[in-house]
Each structure stands twice: as structure tokens, then as C-alpha cells.
Amino acid sequence: MGQDKKPDWGEGNYEAAREYDEAVEKTAKDQKKVDEAARDAEKALDGDEAEELHEAEEEGLSHAKR
């Protein structure tokens, strides 16, 4: 293994996780993007895919730790 590359330890890639977290934080701080995502979600819940989204939610909740 090269000197410039660190191995991924455990489960997952720490560098990728850090980059994801930074991108999420950046997006959350952008009120315009947050508002746009909220509008898109509202349209989806009121639109043709509403039933599919609710079924996916129920499926996810059935696997959630309680």
C-alpha cells in the first residue's frame, strides 16, 4: 500500500463519511436549498408518488429500533 493512502478501518470509509457530513452541513446552511427541498418534498407527498412514499416510510419504520 502506498504511503499517501490510508487504509479504511472497520466498517466504512472515514474520508467518504467526512466528505458527506461536510456536504450535508453546507447544504443545511443554504436556506434557499433547504426551502427548495421542502417544496419538492411537499409536491412529492401531494403527487402521484405519495402512496409509494408512504409505503416506503412504513417499511423503514418497521425496521427501526424502538
Short mmCIF file of C-alpha atoms in Angstrom, two decimals:
data_model
loop_
_atom_site.label_atom_id
_atom_site.label_comp_id
_atom_site.label_asym_id
_atom_site.label_seq_id
_atom_site.Cartn_x
_atom_site.Cartn_y
_atom_site.Cartn_z
CA MET A 1 0.00 0.00 0.00
CA GLY A 2 1.32 3.45 -0.88
CA GLN A 3 2.46 5.96 1.70
CA ASP A 4 -0.13 8.55 0.67
CA LYS A 5 -3.11 6.30 1.09
CA LYS A 6 -4.54 5.25 4.45
CA PRO A 7 -6.49 2.01 4.70
CA ASP A 8 -10.18 2.02 5.52
CA TRP A 9 -10.55 0.60 9.02
CA GLY A 10 -13.66 -1.02 10.38
CA GLU A 11 -16.90 -0.67 8.55
CA GLY A 12 -16.94 2.14 6.07
CA ASN A 13 -14.73 4.77 4.62
CA TYR A 14 -13.98 7.55 7.09
CA GLU A 15 -12.89 10.01 4.42
CA ALA A 16 -16.09 9.49 2.43
CA ALA A 17 -18.16 9.83 5.61
CA ARG A 18 -16.42 13.09 6.48
CA GLU A 19 -16.95 14.46 2.98
CA TYR A 20 -20.63 13.50 3.13
CA ASP A 21 -21.07 15.14 6.53
CA GLU A 22 -19.42 18.33 5.27
CA ALA A 23 -21.67 18.40 2.19
CA VAL A 24 -24.80 17.87 4.31
CA GLU A 25 -23.77 20.66 6.67
CA LYS A 26 -23.07 23.02 3.75
CA THR A 27 -26.47 22.26 2.20
CA ALA A 28 -28.30 22.68 5.53
CA LYS A 29 -26.77 26.13 5.93
CA ASP A 30 -28.06 27.21 2.49
CA GLN A 31 -31.63 28.35 3.25
CA LYS A 32 -32.50 28.58 -0.46
CA LYS A 33 -31.60 24.90 -0.97
CA VAL A 34 -33.48 23.88 2.18
CA ASP A 35 -36.61 25.73 1.07
CA GLU A 36 -36.39 24.21 -2.40
CA ALA A 37 -36.02 20.69 -0.99
CA ALA A 38 -39.00 21.26 1.30
CA ARG A 39 -41.15 22.40 -1.62
CA ASP A 40 -40.07 19.38 -3.67
CA ALA A 41 -40.91 17.04 -0.80
CA GLU A 42 -44.32 18.63 -0.33
CA LYS A 43 -45.09 18.25 -4.05
CA ALA A 44 -43.99 14.61 -3.94
CA LEU A 45 -46.23 13.87 -0.95
CA ASP A 46 -49.17 15.52 -2.69
CA GLY A 47 -48.45 13.99 -6.10
CA ASP A 48 -48.56 10.66 -7.87
CA GLU A 49 -45.78 9.13 -5.81
CA ALA A 50 -47.45 9.81 -2.45
CA GLU A 51 -48.63 6.23 -1.93
CA GLU A 52 -45.21 4.82 -2.78
CA LEU A 53 -43.51 7.26 -0.40
CA HIS A 54 -45.86 6.37 2.46
CA GLU A 55 -45.29 2.65 1.84
CA ALA A 56 -41.52 3.22 1.92
CA GLU A 57 -41.89 5.14 5.17
CA GLU A 58 -43.87 2.31 6.76
CA GLU A 59 -41.26 -0.20 5.58
CA GLY A 60 -38.48 1.87 7.09
CA LEU A 61 -40.32 2.32 10.35
CA SER A 62 -40.88 -1.43 10.59
CA HIS A 63 -37.10 -1.89 10.75
CA ALA A 64 -36.45 0.97 13.18
CA LYS A 65 -35.15 0.31 16.66
CA ARG A 66 -37.66 1.21 19.30
#
